[in-house]
mmCIF file of C-alpha atoms in Angstrom:
data_model
loop_
_atom_site.group_PDB
_atom_site.id
_atom_site.type_symbol
_atom_site.label_atom_id
_atom_site.label_comp_id
_atom_site.label_asym_id
_atom_site.label_seq_id
_atom_site.Cartn_x
_atom_site.Cartn_y
_atom_site.Cartn_z
ATOM 1 C CA UNK J 121 70.433 -0.748 55.173
ATOM 2 C CA UNK J 122 72.821 -2.998 57.082
ATOM 3 C CA UNK J 123 76.483 -2.128 57.551
ATOM 4 C CA UNK J 124 77.648 -4.959 55.291
ATOM 5 C CA UNK J 125 75.256 -3.929 52.529
ATOM 6 C CA UNK J 126 76.539 -0.360 52.832
ATOM 7 C CA UNK J 127 80.204 -1.295 52.361
ATOM 8 C CA UNK J 128 79.317 -3.557 49.382
ATOM 9 C CA UNK J 129 77.994 -0.498 47.532
ATOM 10 C CA UNK J 130 80.223 1.324 45.028
ATOM 11 C CA UNK J 131 82.331 4.063 46.598
ATOM 12 C CA UNK J 132 80.483 6.782 44.662
ATOM 13 C CA UNK J 133 77.125 5.640 46.034
ATOM 14 C CA UNK J 134 78.507 5.424 49.559
ATOM 15 C CA UNK J 135 79.786 8.992 49.263
ATOM 16 C CA UNK J 136 76.381 10.194 48.116
ATOM 17 C CA UNK J 137 74.682 8.440 51.031
ATOM 18 C CA UNK J 138 77.199 9.845 53.522
ATOM 19 C CA UNK J 139 76.665 13.362 52.120
ATOM 20 C CA UNK J 140 72.894 12.904 52.350
ATOM 21 C CA UNK J 141 73.254 11.831 55.977
ATOM 22 C CA UNK J 142 75.303 14.929 56.816
ATOM 23 C CA UNK J 143 72.789 17.171 55.059
ATOM 24 C CA UNK J 144 69.944 15.584 57.029
ATOM 25 C CA UNK J 145 71.863 16.121 60.264
ATOM 26 C CA UNK J 146 72.360 19.792 59.399
ATOM 27 C CA UNK J 147 68.693 20.119 58.511
ATOM 28 C CA UNK J 148 67.816 18.700 61.921
ATOM 29 C CA UNK J 149 70.064 21.283 63.602
ATOM 30 C CA UNK J 150 68.528 24.150 61.605
ATOM 31 C CA UNK J 151 65.013 22.913 62.361
ATOM 32 C CA UNK J 152 65.824 22.788 66.074
ATOM 33 C CA UNK J 153 67.182 26.343 65.969
ATOM 34 C CA UNK J 154 64.072 27.518 64.145
ATOM 35 C CA UNK J 155 61.936 25.803 66.781
ATOM 36 C CA UNK J 156 63.911 27.543 69.544
ATOM 37 C CA UNK J 157 63.493 30.928 67.819
ATOM 38 C CA UNK J 158 59.772 30.307 67.431
ATOM 39 C CA UNK J 159 59.535 29.527 71.160
ATOM 40 C CA UNK J 160 61.396 32.742 72.006
ATOM 41 C CA UNK J 161 59.047 34.712 69.741
ATOM 42 C CA UNK J 162 56.035 33.208 71.498
ATOM 43 C CA UNK J 163 57.546 34.062 74.885
ATOM 44 C CA UNK J 164 58.157 37.658 73.800
ATOM 45 C CA UNK J 165 54.603 37.923 72.480
ATOM 46 C CA UNK J 166 53.316 36.705 75.845
ATOM 47 C CA UNK J 167 55.469 39.247 77.699
ATOM 48 C CA UNK J 168 54.290 42.085 75.476
ATOM 49 C CA UNK J 169 50.675 41.072 75.979
ATOM 50 C CA UNK J 170 51.290 40.963 79.733
ATOM 51 C CA UNK J 171 52.843 44.449 79.550
ATOM 52 C CA UNK J 172 49.814 45.773 77.673
ATOM 53 C CA UNK J 173 47.417 44.285 80.225
ATOM 54 C CA UNK J 174 49.358 45.730 83.167
ATOM 55 C CA UNK J 175 49.354 49.152 81.512
ATOM 56 C CA UNK J 176 45.575 48.955 80.999
ATOM 57 C CA UNK J 177 44.995 47.942 84.629
ATOM 58 C CA UNK J 178 47.248 50.741 85.885
ATOM 59 C CA UNK J 179 45.385 53.228 83.737
ATOM 60 C CA UNK J 180 42.044 52.116 85.196
ATOM 61 C CA UNK J 181 43.352 52.186 88.767
ATOM 62 C CA UNK J 182 45.054 55.532 88.287
ATOM 63 C CA UNK J 183 41.912 57.541 87.702
ATOM 64 C CA UNK J 184 40.028 56.200 90.725
ATOM 65 C CA UNK J 185 42.763 55.561 93.277
ATOM 66 C CA UNK J 186 46.320 56.424 92.317
ATOM 67 C CA UNK J 187 45.847 59.962 90.984
ATOM 68 C CA UNK J 188 44.843 61.426 94.368
ATOM 69 C CA UNK J 189 47.829 59.740 96.048
ATOM 70 C CA UNK J 190 50.236 61.097 93.436
ATOM 71 C CA UNK J 191 48.747 64.589 93.661
ATOM 72 C CA UNK J 192 49.286 64.613 97.427
ATOM 73 C CA UNK J 193 52.941 63.585 97.104
ATOM 74 C CA UNK J 194 53.533 65.939 94.185
ATOM 75 C CA UNK J 195 52.092 68.908 96.078
ATOM 76 C CA UNK J 196 54.592 68.419 98.909
ATOM 77 C CA UNK J 197 57.606 67.717 96.656
ATOM 78 C CA UNK J 198 60.306 70.365 96.303
ATOM 79 C CA UNK J 199 60.586 70.266 92.527
ATOM 80 C CA UNK J 200 61.433 72.800 89.844
ATOM 81 C CA UNK J 201 58.972 72.081 87.058
ATOM 82 C CA UNK J 202 60.446 72.933 83.706
ATOM 83 C CA UNK J 203 60.238 71.990 80.055
ATOM 84 C CA UNK J 204 63.325 70.170 78.852
ATOM 85 C CA UNK J 205 63.820 72.635 76.000
ATOM 86 C CA UNK J 206 63.822 75.512 78.513
ATOM 87 C CA UNK J 207 66.521 73.762 80.495
ATOM 88 C CA UNK J 208 68.561 72.834 77.399
ATOM 89 C CA UNK J 209 67.430 74.854 74.330
ATOM 90 C CA UNK J 210 70.034 73.098 72.165
ATOM 91 C CA UNK J 211 68.478 69.689 72.840
ATOM 92 C CA UNK J 212 65.794 70.452 70.241
ATOM 93 C CA UNK J 213 68.426 70.126 67.490
ATOM 94 C CA UNK J 214 69.607 66.631 68.470
ATOM 95 C CA UNK J 215 68.761 63.946 65.900
ATOM 96 C CA UNK J 216 67.511 60.630 67.253
ATOM 97 C CA UNK J 217 66.206 57.428 65.634
ATOM 98 C CA UNK J 218 62.475 56.867 65.985
ATOM 99 C CA UNK J 219 63.252 53.286 66.989
ATOM 100 C CA UNK J 220 63.642 54.590 70.535
ATOM 101 C CA UNK J 221 59.859 54.724 70.651
ATOM 102 C CA UNK J 222 58.244 51.325 71.108
ATOM 103 C CA UNK J 223 54.482 51.073 70.844
ATOM 104 C CA UNK J 224 54.404 47.999 73.083
ATOM 105 C CA UNK J 225 56.458 49.525 75.887
ATOM 106 C CA UNK J 226 53.405 50.602 77.859
ATOM 107 C CA UNK J 227 54.821 54.090 78.330
ATOM 108 C CA UNK J 228 52.002 56.607 78.376
ATOM 109 C CA UNK J 229 54.369 59.213 76.960
ATOM 110 C CA UNK J 230 56.685 57.847 74.270
ATOM 111 C CA UNK J 231 58.619 61.126 74.193
ATOM 112 C CA UNK J 232 60.156 60.252 77.564
ATOM 113 C CA UNK J 233 62.603 57.777 76.065
ATOM 114 C CA UNK J 234 63.493 60.288 73.369
ATOM 115 C CA UNK J 235 64.190 62.866 76.077
ATOM 116 C CA UNK J 236 66.251 60.388 78.065
ATOM 117 C CA UNK J 237 68.516 59.402 75.189
ATOM 118 C CA UNK J 238 68.756 63.029 74.051
ATOM 119 C CA UNK J 239 70.013 64.014 77.508
ATOM 120 C CA UNK J 240 72.708 61.329 77.456
ATOM 121 C CA UNK J 241 73.730 62.384 73.958
ATOM 122 C CA UNK J 242 73.765 66.066 74.908
ATOM 123 C CA UNK J 243 75.922 65.175 77.895
ATOM 124 C CA UNK J 244 78.318 63.200 75.649
ATOM 125 C CA UNK J 245 78.080 60.536 78.322
ATOM 126 C CA UNK J 246 80.883 57.987 78.085
ATOM 127 C CA UNK J 247 80.135 55.997 81.239
ATOM 128 C CA UNK J 248 76.446 55.236 81.788
ATOM 129 C CA UNK J 249 74.818 53.188 84.527
ATOM 130 C CA UNK J 250 71.280 51.856 84.223
ATOM 131 C CA UNK J 251 69.176 50.352 87.011
ATOM 132 C CA UNK J 252 66.727 48.020 85.240
ATOM 133 C CA UNK J 253 67.528 46.220 81.984
ATOM 134 C CA UNK J 254 64.407 44.338 80.869
ATOM 135 C CA UNK J 255 64.681 43.764 77.088
ATOM 136 C CA UNK J 256 67.500 46.300 76.734
ATOM 137 C CA UNK J 257 65.864 48.744 74.332
ATOM 138 C CA UNK J 258 66.837 51.787 76.396
ATOM 139 C CA UNK J 259 70.270 50.241 76.971
ATOM 140 C CA UNK J 260 70.798 49.857 73.230
ATOM 141 C CA UNK J 261 70.067 53.490 72.428
ATOM 142 C CA UNK J 262 71.971 54.853 75.429
ATOM 143 C CA UNK J 263 75.004 52.952 74.139
ATOM 144 C CA UNK J 264 74.840 55.126 71.001
ATOM 145 C CA UNK J 265 75.341 58.353 72.995
ATOM 146 C CA UNK J 266 78.936 58.532 71.738
ATOM 147 C CA UNK J 267 81.272 56.194 69.867
ATOM 148 C CA UNK J 268 83.030 55.470 73.164
ATOM 149 C CA UNK J 269 80.005 55.082 75.439
ATOM 150 C CA UNK J 270 79.882 52.039 77.705
ATOM 151 C CA UNK J 271 76.652 51.129 79.488
ATOM 152 C CA UNK J 272 76.585 49.152 82.722
ATOM 153 C CA UNK J 273 73.062 47.812 83.119
ATOM 154 C CA UNK J 274 71.917 46.108 86.296
ATOM 155 C CA UNK J 275 68.961 43.789 86.720
ATOM 156 C CA UNK J 276 68.202 40.971 89.121
ATOM 157 C CA UNK J 277 69.101 37.423 88.090
ATOM 158 C CA UNK J 278 66.023 35.974 86.418
ATOM 159 C CA UNK J 279 64.957 32.525 87.541
ATOM 160 C CA UNK J 280 62.780 31.664 84.531
ATOM 161 C CA UNK J 281 64.309 30.707 81.186
ATOM 162 C CA UNK J 282 61.731 32.902 79.441
ATOM 163 C CA UNK J 283 62.932 36.015 81.235
ATOM 164 C CA UNK J 284 66.585 35.089 80.699
ATOM 165 C CA UNK J 285 66.042 34.715 76.958
ATOM 166 C CA UNK J 286 64.386 38.116 76.623
ATOM 167 C CA UNK J 287 66.730 40.112 78.871
ATOM 168 C CA UNK J 288 68.924 42.375 76.775
ATOM 169 C CA UNK J 289 67.379 41.102 73.560
ATOM 170 C CA UNK J 290 67.691 44.498 71.849
ATOM 171 C CA UNK J 291 71.455 44.825 72.208
ATOM 172 C CA UNK J 292 72.488 41.161 71.916
ATOM 173 C CA UNK J 293 74.266 40.348 68.652
ATOM 174 C CA UNK J 294 74.478 44.023 67.697
ATOM 175 C CA UNK J 295 77.394 46.377 67.091
ATOM 176 C CA UNK J 296 77.109 47.794 70.627
ATOM 177 C CA UNK J 297 76.950 44.497 72.535
ATOM 178 C CA UNK J 298 80.640 44.717 73.444
ATOM 179 C CA UNK J 299 79.976 48.160 74.940
ATOM 180 C CA UNK J 300 77.325 46.863 77.311
ATOM 181 C CA UNK J 301 78.095 45.148 80.608
ATOM 182 C CA UNK J 302 75.177 43.272 82.166
ATOM 183 C CA UNK J 303 75.270 42.993 85.952
ATOM 184 C CA UNK J 304 72.865 40.379 87.289
ATOM 185 C CA UNK J 305 72.093 40.876 90.950
ATOM 186 C CA UNK J 306 69.662 42.456 93.365
ATOM 187 C CA UNK J 307 70.516 46.168 93.383
ATOM 188 C CA UNK J 308 70.358 46.189 97.195
ATOM 189 C CA UNK J 309 73.275 43.727 97.156
ATOM 190 C CA UNK J 310 75.231 45.581 94.477
ATOM 191 C CA UNK J 311 78.670 46.803 95.569
ATOM 192 C CA UNK J 312 79.495 50.179 93.991
ATOM 193 C CA UNK J 313 83.217 49.818 94.679
ATOM 194 C CA UNK J 314 85.024 50.543 91.440
ATOM 195 C CA UNK J 315 82.162 52.681 90.136
ATOM 196 C CA UNK J 316 82.291 55.536 92.651
ATOM 197 C CA UNK J 317 82.560 58.982 91.054
ATOM 198 C CA UNK J 318 82.851 57.564 87.519
ATOM 199 C CA UNK J 319 79.389 57.614 85.931
ATOM 200 C CA UNK J 320 78.498 60.522 83.646
ATOM 201 C CA UNK J 321 74.851 59.529 83.363
ATOM 202 C CA UNK J 322 72.667 57.296 85.538
ATOM 203 C CA UNK J 323 69.157 56.091 84.755
ATOM 204 C CA UNK J 324 67.040 54.756 87.640
ATOM 205 C CA UNK J 325 64.272 52.494 86.359
ATOM 206 C CA UNK J 326 64.687 49.295 88.352
ATOM 207 C CA UNK J 327 62.569 48.106 91.257
ATOM 208 C CA UNK J 328 59.725 50.550 91.887
ATOM 209 C CA UNK J 329 59.099 49.829 95.551
ATOM 210 C CA UNK J 330 60.219 52.445 98.057
ATOM 211 C CA UNK J 331 63.199 50.448 99.340
ATOM 212 C CA UNK J 332 64.609 49.831 95.873
ATOM 213 C CA UNK J 333 64.227 53.428 94.729
ATOM 214 C CA UNK J 334 65.909 54.660 97.909
ATOM 215 C CA UNK J 335 68.736 52.131 97.568
ATOM 216 C CA UNK J 336 69.290 52.854 93.865
ATOM 217 C CA UNK J 337 69.274 56.602 94.477
ATOM 218 C CA UNK J 338 71.828 56.414 97.279
ATOM 219 C CA UNK J 339 74.127 54.261 95.154
ATOM 220 C CA UNK J 340 73.603 56.482 92.106
ATOM 221 C CA UNK J 341 74.901 59.517 93.983
ATOM 222 C CA UNK J 342 77.961 57.570 95.073
ATOM 223 C CA UNK J 343 78.688 56.583 91.465
ATOM 224 C CA UNK J 344 77.985 59.984 89.904
ATOM 225 C CA UNK J 345 80.894 61.863 88.347
ATOM 226 C CA UNK J 346 81.286 65.638 88.723
ATOM 227 C CA UNK J 347 78.701 67.481 86.540
ATOM 228 C CA UNK J 348 76.965 64.149 85.896
ATOM 229 C CA UNK J 349 73.221 63.561 85.555
ATOM 230 C CA UNK J 350 70.754 61.232 87.274
ATOM 231 C CA UNK J 351 67.338 60.564 85.752
ATOM 232 C CA UNK J 352 64.480 58.820 87.568
ATOM 233 C CA UNK J 353 61.663 57.268 85.552
ATOM 234 C CA UNK J 354 58.004 56.683 86.474
ATOM 235 C CA UNK J 355 57.374 59.662 88.728
ATOM 236 C CA UNK J 356 53.686 59.173 88.022
ATOM 237 C CA UNK J 357 50.429 57.939 89.607
ATOM 238 C CA UNK J 358 51.120 54.348 88.550
ATOM 239 C CA UNK J 359 54.215 54.232 90.827
ATOM 240 C CA UNK J 360 53.178 55.609 94.233
ATOM 241 C CA UNK J 361 56.385 54.460 95.960
ATOM 242 C CA UNK J 362 58.499 56.362 93.442
ATOM 243 C CA UNK J 363 56.376 59.471 93.990
ATOM 244 C CA UNK J 364 56.565 59.093 97.767
ATOM 245 C CA UNK J 365 60.343 58.731 97.715
ATOM 246 C CA UNK J 366 60.856 61.723 95.406
ATOM 247 C CA UNK J 367 58.559 63.837 97.574
ATOM 248 C CA UNK J 368 60.550 62.996 100.712
ATOM 249 C CA UNK J 369 63.986 63.150 99.062
ATOM 250 C CA UNK J 370 63.422 66.603 97.589
ATOM 251 C CA UNK J 371 62.950 68.052 101.042
ATOM 252 C CA UNK J 372 66.728 67.754 101.417
ATOM 253 C CA UNK J 373 67.701 68.075 97.748
ATOM 254 C CA UNK J 374 65.447 69.839 95.206
ATOM 255 C CA UNK J 375 65.258 68.252 91.756
ATOM 256 C CA UNK J 376 64.037 69.132 88.275
ATOM 257 C CA UNK J 377 60.712 67.714 87.132
ATOM 258 C CA UNK J 378 60.448 67.596 83.352
ATOM 259 C CA UNK J 379 56.938 68.785 82.559
ATOM 260 C CA UNK J 380 54.515 66.514 80.711
ATOM 261 C CA UNK J 381 56.692 63.473 81.498
ATOM 262 C CA UNK J 382 57.394 61.119 84.391
ATOM 263 C CA UNK J 383 61.087 62.083 84.424
ATOM 264 C CA UNK J 384 62.932 63.583 87.395
ATOM 265 C CA UNK J 385 66.383 65.051 86.792
ATOM 266 C CA UNK J 386 69.414 65.878 88.921
ATOM 267 C CA UNK J 387 72.397 67.732 87.454
ATOM 268 C CA UNK J 388 75.458 67.781 89.655
ATOM 269 C CA UNK J 389 76.448 71.320 90.578
ATOM 270 C CA UNK J 390 73.136 72.944 89.597
ATOM 271 C CA UNK J 391 70.515 74.045 92.120
ATOM 272 C CA UNK J 392 67.119 73.662 90.418
ATOM 273 C CA UNK J 393 65.538 76.381 92.537
ATOM 274 C CA UNK J 394 68.284 78.896 91.728
ATOM 275 C CA UNK J 395 68.555 77.972 88.040
ATOM 276 C CA UNK J 396 68.015 81.032 85.868
ATOM 277 C CA UNK J 397 66.249 80.533 82.549
ATOM 278 C CA UNK J 398 68.087 82.220 79.686
#
């Protein structure tokens, strides 16, 4: 319809046509948003499939190659092996949502994330620092440790749009999003100024090469508050650099090893070797 024909129409008809045009424009916007969401869903599905495949490969490699390496490092590590309920009997009474467990996470032991969040909750951790964000599932549940908890989560700046879209997906647009600060940088370049001595709870699950674990550990101890806790993840055959670092580090500072998990624990002010079970 030409512009002159349009203005020759009755005003009521013109109004209907203008309204129809606006509705069509809004429909186009909604359709584009739905398309974007569908693309994000496909990207997440691809990432989850990739995670499953990596877990399967690691499992196959572990039996033939990685297990002997881990066993050698573990034998020389200065660790106090203990069940978490022996260390903290009261932790068995803490209620946690089952949503912490994610079947697609690739974790061989889903209880590990339950233990992790239970520790932060038991600690009443207000200031939490996390090395390694990924999709932010752990971040989300750590943020529920108390009503005042704030989580600082660090991950390197993703270059792909797919990774950017999925990072922190679990806590974005939720009630705890304003209590999460995302720090995007290489942890080796991260400046701990302003964080020193302030973190009640620190979770190390970032880069798993030896240099990153060493760097993150050194910075974690600088940030740790008195009586605070540090938890390392993936002390297991699938992460030989983590195992190697823990084995070497414990020669100067013994740590707790939570049995039947891949979690290593440090509690400020407590010597694992001198700890007396009640």
